[in-house]
CSV table of C-alpha atoms in Angstrom, one decimal:
chain,number,residue,atom,x,y,z
A,217,MET,CA,-57.1,86.6,-27.1
A,218,PHE,CA,-55.6,83.2,-28.2
A,219,VAL,CA,-58.1,82.8,-31.0
A,220,LYS,CA,-57.4,86.3,-32.3
A,221,THR,CA,-53.6,85.7,-32.3
A,222,LEU,CA,-54.1,82.4,-34.2
A,223,THR,CA,-56.3,84.1,-36.7
A,224,ILE,CA,-53.8,86.8,-37.3
A,225,LEU,CA,-51.0,84.3,-37.7
A,226,ALA,CA,-53.1,82.2,-40.1
A,227,VAL,CA,-53.9,85.3,-42.3
A,228,VAL,CA,-50.2,86.4,-42.3
A,229,GLY,CA,-49.1,82.8,-43.2
A,230,VAL,CA,-51.6,82.5,-46.1
A,231,THR,CA,-50.6,86.0,-47.4
A,232,VAL,CA,-46.9,85.1,-47.4
A,233,TYR,CA,-47.6,81.8,-49.1
A,234,LEU,CA,-49.7,83.4,-51.8
A,235,LEU,CA,-47.1,86.1,-52.4
A,236,TYR,CA,-44.3,83.5,-52.7
A,237,THR,CA,-46.1,81.1,-54.9
A,238,ASN,CA,-47.0,83.9,-57.3
A,239,GLY,CA,-43.4,85.1,-57.5
A,240,TYR,CA,-43.8,88.4,-55.6
A,241,ILE,CA,-41.4,87.7,-52.7
A,242,THR,CA,-38.3,85.6,-52.2
A,243,ILE,CA,-37.3,83.3,-49.4
A,244,GLN,CA,-33.8,84.0,-48.1
A,245,ASN,CA,-31.8,81.9,-45.7
A,246,LYS,CA,-28.3,83.4,-45.4
A,247,LYS,CA,-25.7,84.8,-43.1
A,248,ALA,CA,-23.4,87.6,-44.2
A,249,LEU,CA,-21.3,90.5,-42.9
A,250,MET,CA,-23.0,92.6,-45.6
A,251,PHE,CA,-25.7,91.8,-48.1
A,252,VAL,CA,-27.4,94.4,-50.3
A,253,GLY,CA,-29.6,92.8,-53.0
A,254,LYS,CA,-32.6,93.2,-55.3
A,255,HIS,CA,-34.7,90.3,-56.4
A,256,GLY,CA,-37.5,91.9,-58.3
A,257,PHE,CA,-40.5,90.2,-59.8
A,258,MET,CA,-41.1,92.7,-62.6
A,259,ASP,CA,-37.7,93.3,-64.2
A,260,LYS,CA,-36.4,89.7,-64.7
A,261,ARG,CA,-33.3,90.5,-62.8
A,262,CYS,CA,-31.7,89.5,-59.5
A,263,SER,CA,-28.6,91.2,-58.2
A,264,ALA,CA,-26.6,91.6,-55.0
A,265,LYS,CA,-23.4,92.8,-53.4
A,266,PHE,CA,-22.1,90.8,-50.4
A,267,SER,CA,-19.3,90.2,-48.1
A,268,SER,CA,-18.6,86.9,-46.3
A,269,CYS,CA,-22.0,85.4,-47.4
A,270,THR,CA,-23.2,81.9,-47.2
A,271,GLY,CA,-26.8,80.9,-47.9
A,272,ARG,CA,-29.6,80.4,-50.3
A,273,ILE,CA,-32.1,82.6,-52.0
A,274,LYS,CA,-35.3,81.0,-53.5
A,275,LYS,CA,-37.7,82.6,-55.9
A,276,ILE,CA,-40.5,81.4,-58.1
A,277,ILE,CA,-40.4,82.5,-61.7
A,278,ILE,CA,-43.6,82.4,-63.8
A,279,PHE,CA,-43.0,82.0,-67.6
A,280,LYS,CA,-46.0,83.3,-69.5
A,281,GLU,CA,-44.7,82.2,-73.0
A,282,ASN,CA,-43.5,78.9,-74.4
A,283,ARG,CA,-40.3,80.2,-76.0
A,284,PRO,CA,-36.5,80.0,-75.3
A,285,TYR,CA,-35.3,82.1,-72.4
A,286,ARG,CA,-31.6,83.1,-72.1
A,287,PHE,CA,-30.1,83.3,-68.6
A,288,ASN,CA,-26.9,85.2,-67.9
A,289,LEU,CA,-25.0,85.2,-64.7
A,290,ASN,CA,-22.5,88.0,-64.4
A,291,CYS,CA,-20.5,87.8,-61.2
A,292,THR,CA,-17.4,89.2,-59.7
A,293,LEU,CA,-16.2,87.0,-56.8
A,294,GLU,CA,-13.0,87.7,-54.9
A,295,LYS,CA,-13.5,84.5,-53.0
A,296,GLY,CA,-16.1,81.7,-52.6
A,297,GLU,CA,-18.6,80.0,-54.8
A,298,ILE,CA,-22.0,80.8,-56.4
A,299,LYS,CA,-24.4,78.6,-58.2
A,300,VAL,CA,-27.8,79.4,-59.8
A,301,THR,CA,-30.2,76.6,-60.5
A,302,VAL,CA,-33.6,76.6,-62.3
A,303,ARG,CA,-35.8,73.7,-61.5
A,304,ASN,CA,-39.2,72.6,-62.9
A,305,THR,CA,-42.2,71.8,-60.8
A,306,GLN,CA,-40.9,68.2,-60.2
A,307,LYS,CA,-37.8,69.9,-58.7
A,308,GLN,CA,-35.5,68.6,-61.5
A,309,ASP,CA,-32.6,70.8,-62.5
A,310,ILE,CA,-33.1,72.1,-66.0
A,311,LEU,CA,-30.3,74.8,-65.9
A,312,VAL,CA,-27.3,75.2,-63.7
A,313,LEU,CA,-25.1,78.4,-63.9
A,314,THR,CA,-21.7,79.0,-62.3
A,315,PRO,CA,-19.0,81.5,-62.9
A,316,GLU,CA,-17.4,78.9,-65.2
A,317,LYS,CA,-20.7,78.4,-67.2
A,318,PRO,CA,-22.4,81.8,-66.9
A,319,ASP,CA,-24.9,81.4,-69.8
A,320,GLY,CA,-27.7,79.0,-70.6
A,321,VAL,CA,-30.9,78.7,-72.6
A,322,ILE,CA,-34.0,76.9,-71.5
A,323,ASN,CA,-37.3,76.3,-73.4
A,324,PRO,CA,-39.8,76.0,-70.6
A,325,ASP,CA,-43.5,75.3,-70.8
A,326,ILE,CA,-45.9,78.0,-69.5
A,327,GLY,CA,-46.0,77.9,-65.7
A,328,LYS,CA,-44.0,78.2,-62.5
A,329,TYR,CA,-40.3,77.3,-62.1
A,330,TYR,CA,-38.0,77.5,-59.1
A,331,LEU,CA,-35.0,79.7,-59.1
A,332,GLU,CA,-32.4,79.0,-56.4
A,333,ILE,CA,-29.2,81.0,-55.9
A,334,GLU,CA,-26.6,79.3,-53.6
A,335,ILE,CA,-23.7,81.3,-52.2
A,336,TYR,CA,-20.9,79.7,-50.2
A,337,LYS,CA,-18.3,81.8,-48.3
A,338,ALA,CA,-18.3,84.4,-51.0
A,339,TYR,CA,-17.2,88.0,-51.3
A,340,GLY,CA,-18.3,90.0,-54.3
A,341,SER,CA,-21.4,90.6,-56.4
A,342,TYR,CA,-23.6,89.0,-59.0
A,343,GLU,CA,-26.3,89.9,-61.5
A,344,LEU,CA,-28.6,87.3,-63.0
A,345,THR,CA,-30.8,88.3,-65.9
A,346,TRP,CA,-33.1,86.4,-68.2
A,347,LYS,CA,-34.8,87.4,-71.4
């Protein structure tokens, strides 16, 4: 029974890890009165509506072309703060977006990059797109 349980946990853990590292799922650590969001892997878009939200959303983005990508953060906050960071594989910030600086362009190499959305005591909504 114990070995079977460990085997199932190992298979689930490996599956979640593979899905995350290939950009199919997000890791979310947040608390909110209300949070409705979509962080898709196919449509190059993340969006959410929230109330009294604090936390982080992490996702891996895989760039398949070596060309400039334009990021746009469109947010409506009644209160609080939001910050979007794109990091390379060495975890160095290569782009930081805020409501004060909602646009940015990066020219990444082909490969995986980390996207992190930080929300602090915020009420409102956001939509992050990249092309």
